[in-house]
GROMACS .gro file of C-alpha atoms in nm:
model
  331
    1UNK     CA    1   6.842  16.802  13.189
    2UNK     CA    2   7.110  16.844  12.940
    3UNK     CA    3   7.384  16.729  13.133
    4UNK     CA    4   7.223  16.406  13.203
    5UNK     CA    5   7.142  16.363  12.823
    6UNK     CA    6   7.484  16.400  12.720
    7UNK     CA    7   7.610  16.159  13.010
    8UNK     CA    8   7.342  15.899  12.867
    9UNK     CA    9   7.472  15.965  12.488
   10UNK     CA   10   7.832  15.907  12.609
   11UNK     CA   11   7.764  15.598  12.791
   12UNK     CA   12   7.554  15.484  12.467
   13UNK     CA   13   7.868  15.552  12.265
   14UNK     CA   14   8.124  15.390  12.512
   15UNK     CA   15   7.915  15.051  12.506
   16UNK     CA   16   7.897  15.074  12.136
   17UNK     CA   17   8.284  15.087  12.104
   18UNK     CA   18   8.358  14.855  12.348
   19UNK     CA   19   8.141  14.591  12.171
   20UNK     CA   20   8.325  14.662  11.875
   21UNK     CA   21   8.648  14.648  12.004
   22UNK     CA   22   8.603  14.286  12.135
   23UNK     CA   23   8.384  14.101  11.879
   24UNK     CA   24   8.514  13.795  11.718
   25UNK     CA   25   8.413  13.689  11.354
   26UNK     CA   26   8.182  13.370  11.359
   27UNK     CA   27   8.409  13.063  11.416
   28UNK     CA   28   8.414  12.798  11.133
   29UNK     CA   29   8.287  12.458  11.170
   30UNK     CA   30   8.548  12.174  11.229
   31UNK     CA   31   8.544  11.960  10.892
   32UNK     CA   32   8.780  11.639  10.822
   33UNK     CA   33   8.898  11.554  10.483
   34UNK     CA   34   8.996  11.170  10.525
   35UNK     CA   35   9.209  10.948  10.282
   36UNK     CA   36   9.316  10.616  10.299
   37UNK     CA   37   9.694  10.524  10.312
   38UNK     CA   38   9.763  10.361  10.000
   39UNK     CA   39  10.074  10.147  10.087
   40UNK     CA   40   9.884   9.999  10.393
   41UNK     CA   41   9.536   9.852  10.285
   42UNK     CA   42   8.109   9.583  10.106
   43UNK     CA   43   8.455   9.463  10.347
   44UNK     CA   44   8.753   9.600  10.255
   45UNK     CA   45   8.829   9.981  10.178
   46UNK     CA   46   8.994   9.994   9.838
   47UNK     CA   47   9.225  10.228   9.710
   48UNK     CA   48   9.269  10.591   9.892
   49UNK     CA   49   8.910  10.731   9.885
   50UNK     CA   50   8.735  10.706  10.213
   51UNK     CA   51   8.393  10.513  10.180
   52UNK     CA   52   8.141  10.792  10.203
   53UNK     CA   53   7.891  10.606  10.380
   54UNK     CA   54   8.132  10.577  10.677
   55UNK     CA   55   8.110  10.772  10.995
   56UNK     CA   56   8.443  10.870  11.179
   57UNK     CA   57   8.469  10.829  11.574
   58UNK     CA   58   8.678  11.182  11.625
   59UNK     CA   59   8.900  11.260  11.976
   60UNK     CA   60   9.007  11.600  12.010
   61UNK     CA   61   9.260  11.731  12.217
   62UNK     CA   62   9.233  12.103  12.293
   63UNK     CA   63   9.517  12.349  12.453
   64UNK     CA   64   9.504  12.679  12.480
   65UNK     CA   65   9.808  12.793  12.535
   66UNK     CA   66   9.958  12.587  12.223
   67UNK     CA   67   9.950  12.744  11.873
   68UNK     CA   68   9.888  12.551  11.540
   69UNK     CA   69  10.177  12.345  11.379
   70UNK     CA   70  10.309  12.193  11.742
   71UNK     CA   71  10.361  11.841  11.821
   72UNK     CA   72  10.225  11.701  12.166
   73UNK     CA   73  10.442  11.745  12.485
   74UNK     CA   74  10.345  11.579  12.816
   75UNK     CA   75  10.127  11.777  13.001
   76UNK     CA   76   9.993  11.942  12.703
   77UNK     CA   77   9.633  11.913  12.503
   78UNK     CA   78   9.475  11.759  12.809
   79UNK     CA   79   9.154  11.916  12.766
   80UNK     CA   80   8.900  11.666  12.589
   81UNK     CA   81   8.731  11.916  12.329
   82UNK     CA   82   8.581  11.604  12.115
   83UNK     CA   83   8.561  11.278  12.338
   84UNK     CA   84   8.475  11.014  12.044
   85UNK     CA   85   8.223  11.195  11.875
   86UNK     CA   86   8.081  11.120  11.536
   87UNK     CA   87   8.129  11.281  11.204
   88UNK     CA   88   7.964  11.200  10.865
   89UNK     CA   89   8.008  11.317  10.508
   90UNK     CA   90   7.846  11.637  10.439
   91UNK     CA   91   7.571  11.584  10.164
   92UNK     CA   92   7.676  11.925   9.989
   93UNK     CA   93   8.055  11.895   9.973
   94UNK     CA   94   8.355  11.646  10.036
   95UNK     CA   95   8.418  11.706  10.395
   96UNK     CA   96   8.301  11.517  10.728
   97UNK     CA   97   8.134  11.707  10.989
   98UNK     CA   98   7.962  11.664  11.319
   99UNK     CA   99   7.681  11.407  11.300
  100UNK     CA  100   7.442  11.527  11.545
  101UNK     CA  101   7.519  11.895  11.531
  102UNK     CA  102   7.818  12.108  11.416
  103UNK     CA  103   8.147  12.154  11.624
  104UNK     CA  104   8.327  12.493  11.599
  105UNK     CA  105   8.678  12.593  11.648
  106UNK     CA  106   8.824  12.780  11.943
  107UNK     CA  107   8.953  13.127  11.892
  108UNK     CA  108   9.267  13.053  12.060
  109UNK     CA  109   9.540  12.793  12.106
  110UNK     CA  110   9.523  12.447  11.887
  111UNK     CA  111   9.379  12.114  11.889
  112UNK     CA  112   9.529  11.785  11.810
  113UNK     CA  113   9.292  11.496  11.630
  114UNK     CA  114   9.284  11.139  11.589
  115UNK     CA  115   9.001  10.914  11.464
  116UNK     CA  116   8.884  10.540  11.360
  117UNK     CA  117   8.622  10.423  11.112
  118UNK     CA  118   8.373  10.285  11.090
  119UNK     CA  119   8.276  10.482  11.409
  120UNK     CA  120   8.053  10.143  11.502
  121UNK     CA  121   8.347   9.912  11.553
  122UNK     CA  122   8.332   9.814  11.879
  123UNK     CA  123   8.580   9.861  12.166
  124UNK     CA  124   8.859  10.070  12.018
  125UNK     CA  125   9.001  10.350  12.222
  126UNK     CA  126   9.265  10.628  12.187
  127UNK     CA  127   9.533  10.718  12.432
  128UNK     CA  128   9.664  11.068  12.420
  129UNK     CA  129  10.013  11.002  12.559
  130UNK     CA  130  10.135  10.743  12.343
  131UNK     CA  131   9.891  10.828  12.032
  132UNK     CA  132   9.816  10.459  11.993
  133UNK     CA  133   9.456  10.298  11.949
  134UNK     CA  134   9.341   9.983  12.150
  135UNK     CA  135   9.111   9.720  12.063
  136UNK     CA  136   8.910   9.497  12.297
  137UNK     CA  137   8.937   9.128  12.214
  138UNK     CA  138   8.676   9.003  11.968
  139UNK     CA  139   8.634   8.685  11.764
  140UNK     CA  140   8.725   8.673  11.393
  141UNK     CA  141   8.379   8.680  11.210
  142UNK     CA  142   8.329   8.481  10.921
  143UNK     CA  143   8.458   8.639  10.597
  144UNK     CA  144   8.102   8.736  10.518
  145UNK     CA  145   8.088   8.957  10.813
  146UNK     CA  146   8.413   9.095  10.843
  147UNK     CA  147   8.470   9.490  10.799
  148UNK     CA  148   8.780   9.715  10.786
  149UNK     CA  149   8.896   9.898  11.087
  150UNK     CA  150   9.077  10.224  10.968
  151UNK     CA  151   9.289  10.435  11.219
  152UNK     CA  152   9.446  10.780  11.215
  153UNK     CA  153   9.657  10.902  11.493
  154UNK     CA  154   9.720  11.262  11.545
  155UNK     CA  155  10.006  11.484  11.378
  156UNK     CA  156  10.092  11.826  11.446
  157UNK     CA  157   9.819  12.067  11.611
  158UNK     CA  158   9.567  12.225  11.397
  159UNK     CA  159   9.348  12.552  11.417
  160UNK     CA  160   9.058  12.687  11.186
  161UNK     CA  161   9.097  12.480  10.870
  162UNK     CA  162   9.007  12.160  10.744
  163UNK     CA  163   9.172  11.879  10.875
  164UNK     CA  164   9.349  11.616  10.665
  165UNK     CA  165   9.309  11.271  10.831
  166UNK     CA  166   9.504  11.022  10.665
  167UNK     CA  167   9.386  10.638  10.769
  168UNK     CA  168   9.586  10.324  10.810
  169UNK     CA  169   9.435   9.968  10.783
  170UNK     CA  170   9.425   9.777  11.130
  171UNK     CA  171   9.367   9.421  10.947
  172UNK     CA  172   9.522   9.206  10.653
  173UNK     CA  173   9.310   9.134  10.353
  174UNK     CA  174   9.256   8.790  10.199
  175UNK     CA  175   9.157   8.754   9.822
  176UNK     CA  176   9.164   8.396   9.636
  177UNK     CA  177   9.192   8.330   9.282
  178UNK     CA  178   9.226   8.017   9.091
  179UNK     CA  179   9.289   7.927   8.717
  180UNK     CA  180   9.298   7.613   8.483
  181UNK     CA  181   9.480   7.505   8.188
  182UNK     CA  182   9.288   7.565   7.888
  183UNK     CA  183   9.314   7.195   7.775
  184UNK     CA  184   9.129   7.074   8.098
  185UNK     CA  185   8.787   7.127   8.288
  186UNK     CA  186   8.788   7.204   8.656
  187UNK     CA  187   8.548   7.279   8.904
  188UNK     CA  188   8.628   7.393   9.255
  189UNK     CA  189   8.354   7.289   9.514
  190UNK     CA  190   8.518   7.405   9.844
  191UNK     CA  191   8.784   7.607   9.984
  192UNK     CA  192   8.869   7.676  10.322
  193UNK     CA  193   9.125   7.822  10.534
  194UNK     CA  194   9.202   7.637  10.848
  195UNK     CA  195   9.419   7.662  11.152
  196UNK     CA  196   9.406   8.074  11.153
  197UNK     CA  197   9.347   8.322  11.459
  198UNK     CA  198   9.021   8.303  11.650
  199UNK     CA  199   9.048   8.589  11.864
  200UNK     CA  200   9.254   8.874  11.867
  201UNK     CA  201   9.312   9.216  12.075
  202UNK     CA  202   9.559   9.519  12.037
  203UNK     CA  203   9.704   9.777  12.272
  204UNK     CA  204   9.910   9.931  12.034
  205UNK     CA  205   9.780   9.918  11.664
  206UNK     CA  206   9.889   9.770  11.398
  207UNK     CA  207  10.037   9.518  11.652
  208UNK     CA  208   9.790   9.230  11.759
  209UNK     CA  209   9.785   8.946  12.012
  210UNK     CA  210   9.565   8.634  11.895
  211UNK     CA  211   9.501   8.331  12.023
  212UNK     CA  212   9.288   8.011  11.937
  213UNK     CA  213   9.247   7.846  11.580
  214UNK     CA  214   8.955   7.885  11.380
  215UNK     CA  215   8.835   7.771  11.021
  216UNK     CA  216   8.712   8.008  10.765
  217UNK     CA  217   8.500   7.936  10.472
  218UNK     CA  218   8.631   8.101  10.163
  219UNK     CA  219   8.416   7.898   9.875
  220UNK     CA  220   8.122   7.690   9.924
  221UNK     CA  221   7.887   7.711   9.617
  222UNK     CA  222   7.569   7.551   9.578
  223UNK     CA  223   7.581   7.265   9.313
  224UNK     CA  224   7.397   7.493   9.065
  225UNK     CA  225   7.635   7.763   9.115
  226UNK     CA  226   7.949   7.575   9.073
  227UNK     CA  227   8.132   7.728   8.762
  228UNK     CA  228   8.398   7.581   8.522
  229UNK     CA  229   8.727   7.726   8.574
  230UNK     CA  230   8.856   7.945   8.303
  231UNK     CA  231   9.213   8.002   8.187
  232UNK     CA  232   9.234   8.320   8.321
  233UNK     CA  233   9.228   8.446   8.685
  234UNK     CA  234   8.897   8.382   8.858
  235UNK     CA  235   8.794   8.497   9.195
  236UNK     CA  236   8.653   8.180   9.410
  237UNK     CA  237   8.496   8.348   9.692
  238UNK     CA  238   8.148   8.307   9.832
  239UNK     CA  239   8.198   8.652   9.961
  240UNK     CA  240   8.296   8.916   9.714
  241UNK     CA  241   8.657   8.999   9.781
  242UNK     CA  242   8.673   8.724  10.043
  243UNK     CA  243   8.760   8.916  10.408
  244UNK     CA  244   8.964   9.036  10.673
  245UNK     CA  245   9.199   8.873  10.914
  246UNK     CA  246   9.376   8.937  11.221
  247UNK     CA  247   9.738   9.035  11.134
  248UNK     CA  248   9.941   8.734  11.263
  249UNK     CA  249  10.225   8.489  11.235
  250UNK     CA  250  10.127   8.188  10.991
  251UNK     CA  251  10.203   7.844  11.206
  252UNK     CA  252  10.239   7.514  11.041
  253UNK     CA  253   9.873   7.451  11.129
  254UNK     CA  254   9.751   7.743  10.890
  255UNK     CA  255   9.676   7.573  10.550
  256UNK     CA  256   9.450   7.625  10.254
  257UNK     CA  257   9.225   7.305  10.174
  258UNK     CA  258   9.061   7.290   9.815
  259UNK     CA  259   8.814   7.045   9.699
  260UNK     CA  260   8.755   7.003   9.317
  261UNK     CA  261   8.633   6.801   9.039
  262UNK     CA  262   8.771   6.714   8.736
  263UNK     CA  263   8.624   6.636   8.398
  264UNK     CA  264   8.738   6.304   8.272
  265UNK     CA  265   8.720   6.424   7.907
  266UNK     CA  266   8.342   6.344   7.811
  267UNK     CA  267   8.178   6.614   7.997
  268UNK     CA  268   8.126   6.415   8.309
  269UNK     CA  269   8.306   6.544   8.654
  270UNK     CA  270   8.479   6.296   8.874
  271UNK     CA  271   8.541   6.420   9.254
  272UNK     CA  272   8.915   6.405   9.337
  273UNK     CA  273   9.082   6.409   9.659
  274UNK     CA  274   9.147   6.755   9.834
  275UNK     CA  275   9.480   6.910   9.818
  276UNK     CA  276   9.594   7.105  10.104
  277UNK     CA  277   9.908   7.343  10.152
  278UNK     CA  278  10.058   7.500  10.459
  279UNK     CA  279  10.022   7.875  10.379
  280UNK     CA  280  10.357   7.971  10.563
  281UNK     CA  281  10.532   7.762  10.275
  282UNK     CA  282  10.406   7.979   9.983
  283UNK     CA  283  10.630   8.278   9.859
  284UNK     CA  284  10.561   8.591   9.724
  285UNK     CA  285  10.854   8.673   9.466
  286UNK     CA  286  11.132   8.496   9.623
  287UNK     CA  287  11.055   8.566   9.987
  288UNK     CA  288  10.787   8.306  10.210
  289UNK     CA  289  10.496   8.456  10.340
  290UNK     CA  290  10.487   8.372  10.701
  291UNK     CA  291  10.295   8.597  10.825
  292UNK     CA  292   9.978   8.869  10.761
  293UNK     CA  293  10.075   9.224  10.802
  294UNK     CA  294   9.842   9.522  10.885
  295UNK     CA  295   9.765   9.689  10.589
  296UNK     CA  296   9.862   9.438  10.321
  297UNK     CA  297   9.634   9.279  10.072
  298UNK     CA  298   9.745   8.902  10.007
  299UNK     CA  299   9.623   8.710   9.687
  300UNK     CA  300   9.664   8.352   9.680
  301UNK     CA  301   9.643   8.209   9.333
  302UNK     CA  302   9.529   7.840   9.296
  303UNK     CA  303   9.672   7.701   8.942
  304UNK     CA  304   9.551   7.359   8.786
  305UNK     CA  305   9.808   7.313   8.534
  306UNK     CA  306   9.754   7.091   8.208
  307UNK     CA  307   9.672   6.713   8.260
  308UNK     CA  308   9.811   6.434   8.107
  309UNK     CA  309   9.596   6.306   7.812
  310UNK     CA  310   9.534   5.927   7.855
  311UNK     CA  311   9.720   5.718   7.596
  312UNK     CA  312   9.736   5.360   7.520
  313UNK     CA  313  10.018   5.209   7.330
  314UNK     CA  314   9.895   4.871   7.203
  315UNK     CA  315  10.099   4.556   7.161
  316UNK     CA  316   9.984   4.181   7.095
  317UNK     CA  317  10.147   3.928   7.323
  318UNK     CA  318  10.328   3.631   7.095
  319UNK     CA  319  10.109   3.312   7.064
  320UNK     CA  320  10.228   3.049   7.353
  321UNK     CA  321  10.320   2.760   7.170
  322UNK     CA  322  10.195   2.432   7.263
  323UNK     CA  323  10.303   2.115   7.072
  324UNK     CA  324  10.075   1.848   7.180
  325UNK     CA  325  10.175   1.472   7.165
  326UNK     CA  326  10.136   1.312   6.817
  327UNK     CA  327   9.813   1.162   6.756
  328UNK     CA  328   9.837   0.788   6.647
  329UNK     CA  329   9.593   0.727   6.312
  330UNK     CA  330   9.596   0.350   6.377
  331UNK     CA  331   9.407   0.170   6.622
   0.00000   0.00000   0.00000
C-alpha cells in the first residue's frame, strides 16, 4: 500500500515537472503600425498619417525554419498564415489588429507581411514570389467617387513585435486652383479634364496599363454657387481636393477646358469663349509634365491676368469743305 502511494506521488511529480519544462508564455497578438510614404502621395490620404477609419487587407507568409530579419528566398515562406484578412485600428491604441478576431504570433520561425488599403478596394492581389500587387481592370470613377489605393510589400521577416508597414500610393492625385488679378472680376462656370484614361489595370504596382478616353468634371457649380475669383489661390473643384486618376502618359488628347465669365466693369458678367490647354504642354519648373506618376500630387493653377481697360482717345474730323456755286443776286 505504501509502495503504491510512493509510485503515484512520483508520477504526479513527473507530470508536473514535465509540464513546467515544456510550457511557453502566451503569444502576443499580431499588430501593425502603418504609415504612408511622404515622398510618394474623403479621396486622397494626405501626409504620412494612416487614416484611422481604414482597414488593411493583410497577407502573412510563414516559414517555421527561418528566423526573423531574413529576406524572401525561393521555396521559403510558402505557408499562408494570413490569407488576405482584415485588420482595423484598435480603439485603445495606435496599432491595427485583426478585425474579426485576434491573430497570434507563432513560437518559431518568422513571417513576411504585405498589405493594401482600404481593404474594400476590389480586385487587388499579392504575389509572394515577386512581392508585387496586381489590380484587376476597373473604370476611372468620377472625381466624387475616387478613393486612394495604398499598398505595402514585405521587407525582412519578423516575429513577435509590432510590424511597421509603410504604404505607397498606387494612383495620382489632381487638384485645380485659380486666381484672378485684383483689378478684374472673373467667375469660372465649368472645368473639365478631357481625353484621359477610361480604364486601368496593373500586374505589378506602381505600373499601370490604361485604355480608352474619358472626360472628368472638375468644377460644375450651380449658378448660385459660382464665386468671384480672388487674387489668391482658390480651389475650383466640385469635389473637395478633386480626385485620383490612373498614372498615365498624357497624350495630345488630354486637355483642360475652362469656361468662364468676366465682369465688363459695371458688375454684370459676360460669358467668354472657353479656353483649352493641352496638359502635356504645361510645365513644373523647367520640365514638361507629360505623365502622371503614381504617388505624385499635381496642382494645376489657372491664372487670369490683368485685363486691359477700355480706353477711348477722342479726336474730331476736319470739316469737309464744299464750295457751292455762286448765287446770283439778280434775276
